[in-house]
PDB file of C-alpha atoms and ligand atoms in Angstrom:
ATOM      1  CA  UNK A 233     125.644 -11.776  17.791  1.00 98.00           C
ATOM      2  CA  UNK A 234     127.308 -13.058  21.032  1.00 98.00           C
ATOM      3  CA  UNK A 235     129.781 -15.400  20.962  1.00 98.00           C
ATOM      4  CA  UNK A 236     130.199 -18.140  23.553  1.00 99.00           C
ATOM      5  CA  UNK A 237     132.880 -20.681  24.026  1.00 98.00           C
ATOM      6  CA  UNK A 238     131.009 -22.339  27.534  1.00 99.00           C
ATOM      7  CA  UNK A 239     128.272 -25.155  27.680  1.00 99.00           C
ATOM      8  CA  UNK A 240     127.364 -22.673  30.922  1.00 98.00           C
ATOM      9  CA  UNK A 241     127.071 -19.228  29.072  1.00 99.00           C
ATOM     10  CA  UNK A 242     125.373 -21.174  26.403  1.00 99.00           C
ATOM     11  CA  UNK A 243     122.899 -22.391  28.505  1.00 98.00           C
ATOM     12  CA  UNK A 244     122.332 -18.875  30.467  1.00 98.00           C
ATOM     13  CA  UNK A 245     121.852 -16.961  26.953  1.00 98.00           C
ATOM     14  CA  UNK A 246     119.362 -19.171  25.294  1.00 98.00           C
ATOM     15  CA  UNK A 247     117.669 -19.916  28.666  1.00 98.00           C
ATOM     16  CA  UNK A 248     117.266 -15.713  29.145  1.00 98.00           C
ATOM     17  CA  UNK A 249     115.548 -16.269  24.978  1.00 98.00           C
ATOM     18  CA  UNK A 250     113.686 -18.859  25.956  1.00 98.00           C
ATOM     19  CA  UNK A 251     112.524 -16.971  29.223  1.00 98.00           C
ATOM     20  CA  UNK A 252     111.189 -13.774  26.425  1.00 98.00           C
ATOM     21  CA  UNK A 253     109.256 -16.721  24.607  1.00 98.00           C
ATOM     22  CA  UNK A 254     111.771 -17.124  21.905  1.00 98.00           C
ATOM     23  CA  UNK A 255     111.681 -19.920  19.161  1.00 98.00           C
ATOM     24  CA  UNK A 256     114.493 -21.135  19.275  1.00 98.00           C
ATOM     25  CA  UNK A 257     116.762 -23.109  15.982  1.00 99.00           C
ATOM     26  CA  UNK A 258     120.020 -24.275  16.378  1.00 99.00           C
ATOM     27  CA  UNK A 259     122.295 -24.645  13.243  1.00 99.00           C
ATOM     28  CA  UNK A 260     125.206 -26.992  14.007  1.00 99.00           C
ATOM     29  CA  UNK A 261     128.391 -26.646  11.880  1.00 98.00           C
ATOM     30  CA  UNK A 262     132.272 -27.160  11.462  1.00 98.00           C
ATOM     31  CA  UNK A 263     132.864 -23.677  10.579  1.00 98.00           C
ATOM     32  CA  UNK A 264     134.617 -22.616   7.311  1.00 98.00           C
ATOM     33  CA  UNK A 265     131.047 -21.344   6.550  1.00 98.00           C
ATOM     34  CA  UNK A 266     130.350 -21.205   2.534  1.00 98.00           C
ATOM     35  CA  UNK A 267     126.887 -20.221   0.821  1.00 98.00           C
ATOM     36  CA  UNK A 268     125.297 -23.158   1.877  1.00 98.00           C
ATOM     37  CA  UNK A 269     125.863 -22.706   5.560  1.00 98.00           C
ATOM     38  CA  UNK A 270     124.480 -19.311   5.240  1.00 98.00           C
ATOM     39  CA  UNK A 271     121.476 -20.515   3.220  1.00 98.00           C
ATOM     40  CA  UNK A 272     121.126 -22.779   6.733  1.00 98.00           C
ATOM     41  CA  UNK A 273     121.411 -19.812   8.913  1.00 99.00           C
ATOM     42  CA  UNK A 274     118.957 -17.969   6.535  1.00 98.00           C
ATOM     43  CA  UNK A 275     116.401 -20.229   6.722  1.00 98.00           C
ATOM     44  CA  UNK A 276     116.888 -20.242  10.750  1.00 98.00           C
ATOM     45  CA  UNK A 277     115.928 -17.133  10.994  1.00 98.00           C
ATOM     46  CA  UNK A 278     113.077 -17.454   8.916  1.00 98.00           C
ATOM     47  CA  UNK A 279     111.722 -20.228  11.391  1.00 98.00           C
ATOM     48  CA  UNK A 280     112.562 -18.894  14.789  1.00 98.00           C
ATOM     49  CA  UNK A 281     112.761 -16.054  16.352  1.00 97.00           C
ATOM     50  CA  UNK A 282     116.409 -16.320  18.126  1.00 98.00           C
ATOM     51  CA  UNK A 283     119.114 -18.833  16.036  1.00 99.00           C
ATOM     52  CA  UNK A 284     121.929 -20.273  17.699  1.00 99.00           C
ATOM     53  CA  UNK A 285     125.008 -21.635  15.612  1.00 99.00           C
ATOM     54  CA  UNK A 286     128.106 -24.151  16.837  1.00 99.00           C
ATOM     55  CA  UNK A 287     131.084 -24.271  15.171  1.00 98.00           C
ATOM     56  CA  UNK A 288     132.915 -27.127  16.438  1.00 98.00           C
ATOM     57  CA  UNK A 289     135.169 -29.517  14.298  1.00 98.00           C
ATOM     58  CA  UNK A 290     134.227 -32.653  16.149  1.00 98.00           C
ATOM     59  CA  UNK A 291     137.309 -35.175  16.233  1.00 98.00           C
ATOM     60  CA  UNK A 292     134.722 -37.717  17.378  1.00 98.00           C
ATOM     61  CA  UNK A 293     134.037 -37.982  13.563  1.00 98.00           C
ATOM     62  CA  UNK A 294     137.027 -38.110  12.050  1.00 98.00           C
ATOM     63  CA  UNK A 295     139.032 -41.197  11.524  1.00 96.00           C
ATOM     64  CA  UNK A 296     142.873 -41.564  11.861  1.00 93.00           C
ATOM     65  CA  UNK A 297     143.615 -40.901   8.336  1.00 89.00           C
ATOM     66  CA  UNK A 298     141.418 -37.816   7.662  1.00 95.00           C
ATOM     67  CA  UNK A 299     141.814 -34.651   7.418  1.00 92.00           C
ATOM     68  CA  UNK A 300     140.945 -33.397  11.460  1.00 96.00           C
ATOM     69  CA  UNK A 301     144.546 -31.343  11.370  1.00 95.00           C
ATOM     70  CA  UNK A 302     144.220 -29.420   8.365  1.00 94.00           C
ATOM     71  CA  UNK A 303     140.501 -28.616   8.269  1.00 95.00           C
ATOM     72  CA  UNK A 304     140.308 -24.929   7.717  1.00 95.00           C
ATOM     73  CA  UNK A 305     139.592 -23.175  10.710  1.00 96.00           C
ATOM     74  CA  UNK A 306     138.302 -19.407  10.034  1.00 97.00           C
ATOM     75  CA  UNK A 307     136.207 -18.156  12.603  1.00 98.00           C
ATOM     76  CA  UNK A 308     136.873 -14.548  12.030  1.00 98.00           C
ATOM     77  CA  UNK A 309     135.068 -14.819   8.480  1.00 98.00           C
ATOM     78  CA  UNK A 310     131.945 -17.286  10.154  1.00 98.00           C
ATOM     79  CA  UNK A 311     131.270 -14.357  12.444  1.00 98.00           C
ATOM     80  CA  UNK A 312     130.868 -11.766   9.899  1.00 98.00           C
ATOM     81  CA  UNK A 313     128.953 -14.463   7.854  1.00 98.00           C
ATOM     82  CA  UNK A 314     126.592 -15.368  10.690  1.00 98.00           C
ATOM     83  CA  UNK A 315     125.984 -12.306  11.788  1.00 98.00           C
ATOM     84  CA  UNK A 316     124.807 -10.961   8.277  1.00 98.00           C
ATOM     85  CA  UNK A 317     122.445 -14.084   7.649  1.00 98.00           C
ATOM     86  CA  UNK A 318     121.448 -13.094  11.169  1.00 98.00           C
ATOM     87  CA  UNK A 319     122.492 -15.428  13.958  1.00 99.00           C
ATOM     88  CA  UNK A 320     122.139 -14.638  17.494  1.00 99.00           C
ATOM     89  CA  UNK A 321     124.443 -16.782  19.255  1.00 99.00           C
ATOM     90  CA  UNK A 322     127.039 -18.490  18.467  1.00 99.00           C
ATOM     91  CA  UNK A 323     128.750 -21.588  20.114  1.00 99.00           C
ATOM     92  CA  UNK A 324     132.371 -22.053  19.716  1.00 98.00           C
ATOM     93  CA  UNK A 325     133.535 -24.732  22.442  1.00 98.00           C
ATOM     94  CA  UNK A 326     137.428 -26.087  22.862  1.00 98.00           C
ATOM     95  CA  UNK A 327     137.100 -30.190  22.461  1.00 98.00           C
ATOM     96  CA  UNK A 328     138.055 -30.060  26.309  1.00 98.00           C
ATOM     97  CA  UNK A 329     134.485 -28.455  26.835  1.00 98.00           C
ATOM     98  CA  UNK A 330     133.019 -30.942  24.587  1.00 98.00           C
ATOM     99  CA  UNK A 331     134.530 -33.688  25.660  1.00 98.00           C
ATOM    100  CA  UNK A 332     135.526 -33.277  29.684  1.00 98.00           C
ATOM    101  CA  UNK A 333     136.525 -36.919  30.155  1.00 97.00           C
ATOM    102  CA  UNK A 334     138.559 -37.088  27.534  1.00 97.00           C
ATOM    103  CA  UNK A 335     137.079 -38.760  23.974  1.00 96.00           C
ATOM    104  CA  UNK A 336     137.371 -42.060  25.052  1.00 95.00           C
ATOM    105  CA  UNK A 337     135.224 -42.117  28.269  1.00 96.00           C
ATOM    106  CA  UNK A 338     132.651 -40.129  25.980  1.00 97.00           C
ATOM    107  CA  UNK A 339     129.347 -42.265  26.130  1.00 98.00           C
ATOM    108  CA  UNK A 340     128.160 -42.644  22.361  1.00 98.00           C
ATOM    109  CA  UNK A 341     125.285 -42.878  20.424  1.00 98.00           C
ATOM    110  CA  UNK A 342     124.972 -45.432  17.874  1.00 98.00           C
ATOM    111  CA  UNK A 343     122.216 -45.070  15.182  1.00 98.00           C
ATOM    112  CA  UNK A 344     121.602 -48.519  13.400  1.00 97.00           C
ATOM    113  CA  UNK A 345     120.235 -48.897  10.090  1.00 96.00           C
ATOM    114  CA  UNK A 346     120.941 -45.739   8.180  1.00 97.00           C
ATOM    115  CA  UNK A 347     124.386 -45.216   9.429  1.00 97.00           C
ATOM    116  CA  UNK A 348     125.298 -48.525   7.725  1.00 96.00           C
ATOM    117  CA  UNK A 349     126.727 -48.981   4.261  1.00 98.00           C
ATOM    118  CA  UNK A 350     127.664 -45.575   2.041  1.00 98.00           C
ATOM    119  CA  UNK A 351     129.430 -43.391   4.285  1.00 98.00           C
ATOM    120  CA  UNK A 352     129.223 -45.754   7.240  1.00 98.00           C
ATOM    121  CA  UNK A 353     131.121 -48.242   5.553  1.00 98.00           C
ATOM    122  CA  UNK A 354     133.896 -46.288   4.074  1.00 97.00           C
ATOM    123  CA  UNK A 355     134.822 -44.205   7.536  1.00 98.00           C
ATOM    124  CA  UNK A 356     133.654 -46.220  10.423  1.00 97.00           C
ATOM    125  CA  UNK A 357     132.665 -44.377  13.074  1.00 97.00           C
ATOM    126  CA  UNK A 358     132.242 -41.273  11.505  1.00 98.00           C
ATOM    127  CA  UNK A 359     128.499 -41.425  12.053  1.00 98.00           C
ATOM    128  CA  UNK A 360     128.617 -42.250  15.651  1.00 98.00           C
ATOM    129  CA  UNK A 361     130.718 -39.599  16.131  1.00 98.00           C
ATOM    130  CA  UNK A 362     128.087 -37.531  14.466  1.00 98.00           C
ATOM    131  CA  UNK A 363     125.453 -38.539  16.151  1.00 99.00           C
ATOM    132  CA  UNK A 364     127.283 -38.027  19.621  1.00 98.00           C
ATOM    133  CA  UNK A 365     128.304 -34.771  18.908  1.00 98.00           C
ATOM    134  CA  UNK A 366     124.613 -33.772  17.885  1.00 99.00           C
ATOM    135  CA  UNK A 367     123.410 -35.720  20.906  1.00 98.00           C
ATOM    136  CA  UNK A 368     125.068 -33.323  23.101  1.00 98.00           C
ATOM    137  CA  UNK A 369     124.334 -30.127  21.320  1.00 99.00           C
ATOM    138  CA  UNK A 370     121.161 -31.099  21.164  1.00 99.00           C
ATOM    139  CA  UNK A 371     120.719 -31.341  24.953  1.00 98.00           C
ATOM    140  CA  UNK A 372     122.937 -28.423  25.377  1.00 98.00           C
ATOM    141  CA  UNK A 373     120.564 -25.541  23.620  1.00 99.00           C
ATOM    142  CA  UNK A 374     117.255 -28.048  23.582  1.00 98.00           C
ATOM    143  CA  UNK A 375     115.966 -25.830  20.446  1.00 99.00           C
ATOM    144  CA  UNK A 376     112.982 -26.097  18.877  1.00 98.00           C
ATOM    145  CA  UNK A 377     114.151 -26.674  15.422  1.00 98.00           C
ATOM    146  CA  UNK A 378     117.280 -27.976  13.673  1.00 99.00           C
ATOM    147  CA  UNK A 379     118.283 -27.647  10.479  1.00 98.00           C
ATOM    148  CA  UNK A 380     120.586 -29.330   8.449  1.00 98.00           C
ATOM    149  CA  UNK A 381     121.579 -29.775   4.388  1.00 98.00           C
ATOM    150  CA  UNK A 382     120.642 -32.279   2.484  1.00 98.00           C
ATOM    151  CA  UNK A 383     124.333 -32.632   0.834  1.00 98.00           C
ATOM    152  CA  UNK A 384     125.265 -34.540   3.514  1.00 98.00           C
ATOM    153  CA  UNK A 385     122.062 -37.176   2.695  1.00 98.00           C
ATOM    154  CA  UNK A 386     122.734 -39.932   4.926  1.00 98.00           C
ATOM    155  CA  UNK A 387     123.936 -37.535   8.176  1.00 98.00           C
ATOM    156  CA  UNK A 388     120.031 -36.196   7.627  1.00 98.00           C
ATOM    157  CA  UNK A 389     118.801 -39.624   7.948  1.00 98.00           C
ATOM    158  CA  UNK A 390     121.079 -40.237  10.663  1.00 98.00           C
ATOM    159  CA  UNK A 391     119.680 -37.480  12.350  1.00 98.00           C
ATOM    160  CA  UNK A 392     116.589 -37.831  12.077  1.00 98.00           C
ATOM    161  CA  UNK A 393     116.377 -41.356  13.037  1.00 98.00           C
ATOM    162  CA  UNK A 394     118.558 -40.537  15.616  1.00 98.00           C
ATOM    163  CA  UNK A 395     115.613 -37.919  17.266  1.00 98.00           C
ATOM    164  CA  UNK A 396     112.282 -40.168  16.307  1.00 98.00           C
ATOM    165  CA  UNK A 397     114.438 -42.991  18.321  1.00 98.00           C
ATOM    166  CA  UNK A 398     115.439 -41.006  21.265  1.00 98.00           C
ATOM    167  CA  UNK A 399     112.018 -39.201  21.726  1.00 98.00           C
ATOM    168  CA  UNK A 400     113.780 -35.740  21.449  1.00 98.00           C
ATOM    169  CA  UNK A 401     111.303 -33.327  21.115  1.00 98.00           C
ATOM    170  CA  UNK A 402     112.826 -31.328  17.842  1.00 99.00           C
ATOM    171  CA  UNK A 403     111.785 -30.650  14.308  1.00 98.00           C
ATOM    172  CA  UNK A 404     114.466 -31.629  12.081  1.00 98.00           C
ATOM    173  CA  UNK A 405     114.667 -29.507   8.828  1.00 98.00           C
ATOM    174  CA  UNK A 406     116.676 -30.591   5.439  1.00 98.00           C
ATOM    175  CA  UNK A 407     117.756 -27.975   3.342  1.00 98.00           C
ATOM    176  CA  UNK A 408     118.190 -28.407  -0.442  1.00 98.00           C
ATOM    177  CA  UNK A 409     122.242 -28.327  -1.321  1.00 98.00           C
ATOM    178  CA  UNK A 410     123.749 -25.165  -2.676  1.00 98.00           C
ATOM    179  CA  UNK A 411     125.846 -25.462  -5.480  1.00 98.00           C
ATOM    180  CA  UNK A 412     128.209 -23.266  -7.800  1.00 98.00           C
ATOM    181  CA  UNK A 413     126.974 -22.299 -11.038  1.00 98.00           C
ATOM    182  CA  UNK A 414     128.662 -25.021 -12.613  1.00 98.00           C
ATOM    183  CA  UNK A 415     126.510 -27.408 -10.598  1.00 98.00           C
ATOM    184  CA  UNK A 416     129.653 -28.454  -8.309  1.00 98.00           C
ATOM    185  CA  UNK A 417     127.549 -29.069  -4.678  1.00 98.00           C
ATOM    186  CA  UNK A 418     129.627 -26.268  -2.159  1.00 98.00           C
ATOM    187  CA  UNK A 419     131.336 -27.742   0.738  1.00 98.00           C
ATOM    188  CA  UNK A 420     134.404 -27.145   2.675  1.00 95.00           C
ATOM    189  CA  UNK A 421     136.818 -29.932   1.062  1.00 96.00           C
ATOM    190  CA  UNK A 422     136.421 -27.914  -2.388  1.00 97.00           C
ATOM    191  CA  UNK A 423     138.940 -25.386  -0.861  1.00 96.00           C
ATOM    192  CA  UNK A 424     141.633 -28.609  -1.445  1.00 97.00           C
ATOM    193  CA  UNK A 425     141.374 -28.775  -4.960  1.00 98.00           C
ATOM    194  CA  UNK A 426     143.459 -27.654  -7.247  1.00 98.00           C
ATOM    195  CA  UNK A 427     142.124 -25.513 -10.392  1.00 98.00           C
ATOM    196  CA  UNK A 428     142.174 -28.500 -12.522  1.00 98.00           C
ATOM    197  CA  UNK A 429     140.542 -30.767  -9.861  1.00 98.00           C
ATOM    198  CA  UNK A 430     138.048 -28.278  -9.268  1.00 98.00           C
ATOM    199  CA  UNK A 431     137.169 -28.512 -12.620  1.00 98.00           C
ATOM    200  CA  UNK A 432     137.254 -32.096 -13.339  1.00 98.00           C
ATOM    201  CA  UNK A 433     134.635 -32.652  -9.997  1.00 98.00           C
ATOM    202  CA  UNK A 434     131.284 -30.992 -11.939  1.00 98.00           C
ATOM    203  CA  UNK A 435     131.457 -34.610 -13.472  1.00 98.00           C
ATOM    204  CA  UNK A 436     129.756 -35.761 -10.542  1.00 98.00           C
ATOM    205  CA  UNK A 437     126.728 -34.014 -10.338  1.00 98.00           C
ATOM    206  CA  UNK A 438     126.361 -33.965 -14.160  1.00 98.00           C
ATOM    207  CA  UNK A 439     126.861 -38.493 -13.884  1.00 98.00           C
ATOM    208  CA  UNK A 440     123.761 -38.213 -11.274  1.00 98.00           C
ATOM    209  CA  UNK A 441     121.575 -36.090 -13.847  1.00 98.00           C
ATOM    210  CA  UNK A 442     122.583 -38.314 -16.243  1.00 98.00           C
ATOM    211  CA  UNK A 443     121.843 -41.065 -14.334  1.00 98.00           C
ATOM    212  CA  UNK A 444     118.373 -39.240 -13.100  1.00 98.00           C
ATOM    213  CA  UNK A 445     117.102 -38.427 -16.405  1.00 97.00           C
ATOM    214  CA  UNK A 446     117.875 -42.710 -17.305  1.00 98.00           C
ATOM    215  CA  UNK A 447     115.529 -43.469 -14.607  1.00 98.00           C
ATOM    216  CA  UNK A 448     112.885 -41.240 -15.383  1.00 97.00           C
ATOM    217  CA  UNK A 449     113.147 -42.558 -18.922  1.00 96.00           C
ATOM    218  CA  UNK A 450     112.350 -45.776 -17.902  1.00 96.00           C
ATOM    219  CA  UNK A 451     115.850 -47.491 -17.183  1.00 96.00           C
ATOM    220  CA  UNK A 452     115.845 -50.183 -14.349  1.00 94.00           C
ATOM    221  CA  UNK A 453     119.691 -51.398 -14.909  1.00 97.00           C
ATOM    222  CA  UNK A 454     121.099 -49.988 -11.983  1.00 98.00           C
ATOM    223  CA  UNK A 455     124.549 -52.062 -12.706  1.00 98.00           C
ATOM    224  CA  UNK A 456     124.506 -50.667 -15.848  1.00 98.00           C
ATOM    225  CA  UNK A 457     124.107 -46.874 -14.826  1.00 98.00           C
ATOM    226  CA  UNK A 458     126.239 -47.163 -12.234  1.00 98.00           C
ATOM    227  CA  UNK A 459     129.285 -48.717 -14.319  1.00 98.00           C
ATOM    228  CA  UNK A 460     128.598 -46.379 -16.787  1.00 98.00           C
ATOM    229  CA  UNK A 461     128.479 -42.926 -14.087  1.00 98.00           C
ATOM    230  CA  UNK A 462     132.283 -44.336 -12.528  1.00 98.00           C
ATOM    231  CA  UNK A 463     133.817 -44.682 -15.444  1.00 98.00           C
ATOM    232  CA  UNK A 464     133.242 -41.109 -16.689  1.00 98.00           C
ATOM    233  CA  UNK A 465     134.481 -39.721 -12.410  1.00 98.00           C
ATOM    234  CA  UNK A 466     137.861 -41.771 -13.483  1.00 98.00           C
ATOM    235  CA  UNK A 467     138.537 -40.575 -16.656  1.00 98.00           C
ATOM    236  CA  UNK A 468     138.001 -36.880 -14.782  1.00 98.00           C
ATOM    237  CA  UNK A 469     140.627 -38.345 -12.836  1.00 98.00           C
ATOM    238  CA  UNK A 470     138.505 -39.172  -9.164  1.00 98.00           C
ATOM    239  CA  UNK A 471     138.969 -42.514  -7.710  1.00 98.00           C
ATOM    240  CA  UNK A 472     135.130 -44.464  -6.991  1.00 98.00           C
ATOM    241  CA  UNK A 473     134.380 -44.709  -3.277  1.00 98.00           C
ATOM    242  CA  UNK A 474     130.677 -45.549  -4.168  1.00 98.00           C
ATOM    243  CA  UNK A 475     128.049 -44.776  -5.963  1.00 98.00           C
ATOM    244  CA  UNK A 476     124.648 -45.978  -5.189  1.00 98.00           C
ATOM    245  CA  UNK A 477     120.755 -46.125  -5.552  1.00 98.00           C
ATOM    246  CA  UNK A 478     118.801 -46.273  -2.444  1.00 98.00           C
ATOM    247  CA  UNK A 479     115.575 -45.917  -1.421  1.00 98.00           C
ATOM    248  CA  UNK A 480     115.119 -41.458  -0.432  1.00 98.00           C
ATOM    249  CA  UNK A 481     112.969 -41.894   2.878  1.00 95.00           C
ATOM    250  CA  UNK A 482     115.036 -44.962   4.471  1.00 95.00           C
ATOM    251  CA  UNK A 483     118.204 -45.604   2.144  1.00 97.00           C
ATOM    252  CA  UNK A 484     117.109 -49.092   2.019  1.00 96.00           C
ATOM    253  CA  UNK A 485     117.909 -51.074  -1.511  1.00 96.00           C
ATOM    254  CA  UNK A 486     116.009 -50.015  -4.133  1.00 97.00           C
ATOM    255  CA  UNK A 487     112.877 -52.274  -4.688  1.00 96.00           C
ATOM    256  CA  UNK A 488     111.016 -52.134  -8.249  1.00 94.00           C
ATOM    257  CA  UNK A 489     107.966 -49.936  -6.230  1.00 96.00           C
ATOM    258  CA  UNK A 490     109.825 -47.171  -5.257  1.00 97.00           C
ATOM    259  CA  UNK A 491     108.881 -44.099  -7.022  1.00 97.00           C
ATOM    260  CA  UNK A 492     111.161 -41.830  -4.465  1.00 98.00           C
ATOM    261  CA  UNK A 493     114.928 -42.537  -5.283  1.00 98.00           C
ATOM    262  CA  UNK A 494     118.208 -40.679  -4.357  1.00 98.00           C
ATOM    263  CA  UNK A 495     121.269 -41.522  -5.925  1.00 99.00           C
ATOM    264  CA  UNK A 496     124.214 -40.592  -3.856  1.00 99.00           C
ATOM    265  CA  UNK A 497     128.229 -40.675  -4.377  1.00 99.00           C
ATOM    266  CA  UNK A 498     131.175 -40.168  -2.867  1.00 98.00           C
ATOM    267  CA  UNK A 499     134.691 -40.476  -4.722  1.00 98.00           C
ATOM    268  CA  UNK A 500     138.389 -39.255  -3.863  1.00 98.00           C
ATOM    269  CA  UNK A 501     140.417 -36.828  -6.231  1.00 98.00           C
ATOM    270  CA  UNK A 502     143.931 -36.779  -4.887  1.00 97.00           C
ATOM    271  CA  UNK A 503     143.194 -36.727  -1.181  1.00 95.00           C
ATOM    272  CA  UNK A 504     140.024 -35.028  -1.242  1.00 97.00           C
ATOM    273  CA  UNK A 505     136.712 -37.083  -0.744  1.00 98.00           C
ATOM    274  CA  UNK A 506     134.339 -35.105  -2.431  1.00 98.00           C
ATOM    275  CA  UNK A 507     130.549 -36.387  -1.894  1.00 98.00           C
ATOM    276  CA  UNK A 508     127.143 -35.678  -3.248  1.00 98.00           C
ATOM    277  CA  UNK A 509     123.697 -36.558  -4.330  1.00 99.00           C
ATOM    278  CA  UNK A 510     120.396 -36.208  -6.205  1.00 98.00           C
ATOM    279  CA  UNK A 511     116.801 -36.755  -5.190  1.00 98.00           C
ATOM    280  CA  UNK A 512     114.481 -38.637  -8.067  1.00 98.00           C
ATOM    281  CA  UNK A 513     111.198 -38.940  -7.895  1.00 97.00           C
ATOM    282  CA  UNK A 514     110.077 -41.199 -10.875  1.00 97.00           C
ATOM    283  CA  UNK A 515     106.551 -39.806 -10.576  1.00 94.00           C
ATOM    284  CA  UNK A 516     107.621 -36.156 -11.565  1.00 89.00           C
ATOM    285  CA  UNK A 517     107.987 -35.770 -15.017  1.00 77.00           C
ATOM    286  CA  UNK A 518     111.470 -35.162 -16.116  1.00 73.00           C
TER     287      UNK A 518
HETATM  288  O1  PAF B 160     127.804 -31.538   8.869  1.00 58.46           O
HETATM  289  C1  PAF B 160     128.643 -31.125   9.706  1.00 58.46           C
HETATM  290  O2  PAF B 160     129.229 -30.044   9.561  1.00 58.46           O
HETATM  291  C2  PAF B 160     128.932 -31.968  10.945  1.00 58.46           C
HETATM  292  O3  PAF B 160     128.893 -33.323  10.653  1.00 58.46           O
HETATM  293  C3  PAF B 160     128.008 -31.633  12.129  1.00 58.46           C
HETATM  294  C4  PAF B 160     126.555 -31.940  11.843  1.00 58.46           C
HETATM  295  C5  PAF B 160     128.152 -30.159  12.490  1.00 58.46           C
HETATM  296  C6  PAF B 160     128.417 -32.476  13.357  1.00 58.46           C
HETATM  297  O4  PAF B 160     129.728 -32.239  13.719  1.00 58.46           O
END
């Protein structure tokens, strides 16, 4: 695996694939890779046939009182990681390549719709950020396929609006979210929990099968669900950010048609915003 830190050397290694005939996938990511990245990677390199990574933690996104400084940087480990779930090239730019004229004379992209509410609403700007960022690595290694995981729900739907809008010629792929045996979705943030935190937090995804197996059953009281889910994450001690039904395919409000639901969370414990979600599809039996 080659490692590039230049928009120029990234171009002149996946242009001399793409000149062999290579398919090529490109899995962005903010380093500190865990089992879910890999799973990403994996499935990369089950689709294409030469699998660029980024690793880029993208200021763009973050807002003033998040955690941009201390997000773990560990490149050294990504590289052994990538290289065993078989990545080809990986992208590692400064923010000065990224962003040459400084953030604020960076042109954005704004996705309506999806980027609203949830996430949208409790960090504004996060997802314009996101979709920026993607924007340009998109352009930047033009692969065939992208894929993504589905923990982050509503940066998926960004996403993918985000290409069907723009007319960008790449398949977007959602993977399934990994999680730890105890059911506790893997991301980077878990790494600021403390042993008792990280214990308390498998309340959330057991509130959203709980909350799952209600609406399978029959329940329609999403008030009452919902009330119900937050006060169990603050008795473990989290602090509600929000927790919501939505329509799966455009996060619109849930209507009393919709067979294809995904409930989706997000709630602090100490400083860590920990967030996560479940697919429910009321015509699958439970
Ligand atoms: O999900 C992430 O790690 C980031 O939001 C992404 C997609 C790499 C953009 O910076």
């Amino acid at each position: 695996m080659n490692t590039v830190k230049t928009v120029r050397e990234l171009r002149a290694a996946v242009a001399a694939a793409r000149a062999e005939g290579k398919h090529i996938s490109l899995v962005p990511t903010m380093g500190n890779l865990h089992a879910g990245h890999v799973a990403l990677v994996e499935k990369a390199a089950q689709r294409s046939d030469f699998v660029v990574a980024s690793i880029f933690v993208n200021p763009l996104q973050f807002g003033a009182n998040e955690d941009l400084d201390k997000y773990p940087r560990t490149l050294a480990a990504d590289q052994e990681k990538l290289i065993k779930a078989g990545c080809n090239l990986l992208f590692t730019p400064s923010v000065e390549e990224m962003y040459p004229q400084g953030m604020n004379e960076q042109t954005r992209v704004s996705v309506l719709g999806v980027s609203e509410g949830l996430c949208g609403a409790s960090r504004p700007g996060h997802f314009d950020g996101v979709a920026t960022v993607v924007s340009k690595l998109f352009n930047m290694v033009q692969p065939d396929l992208a894929i993504f995981g589905q923990k982050d729900f509503q940066q998926l739907a960004v996403i993918r609006t985000l290409v069907n809008d723009l007319n960008m010629p790449i398949q977007i792929i959602g993977e399934p979210t990994v999680r730890s045996a105890d059911g506790l979705a893997l991301s980077s943030r878990n790494g600021y929990l403390s042993d008792e935190q990280r214990k308390a937090a498998t309340v959330l995804y057991r509130s959203l099968q709980e909350m799952a197996a209600a609406l399978k059953a029959g329940e329609r009281d999403l008030e009452k669900l919902i009330t119900h889910a937050q006060s169990q994450h603050t008795a473990a001690g989290f602090r509600p950010d929000y927790l919501e039904v939505r329509e799966a395919n455009t996060l619109r409000p849930v209507t009393a048609e919709d067979r294809h639901l995904v409930i989706l969370v997000a709630a602090f414990i100490g400083n860590t915003r920990l967030i996560d979600n479940l697919l429910v599809d009321l015509d699958t039996p439970a």
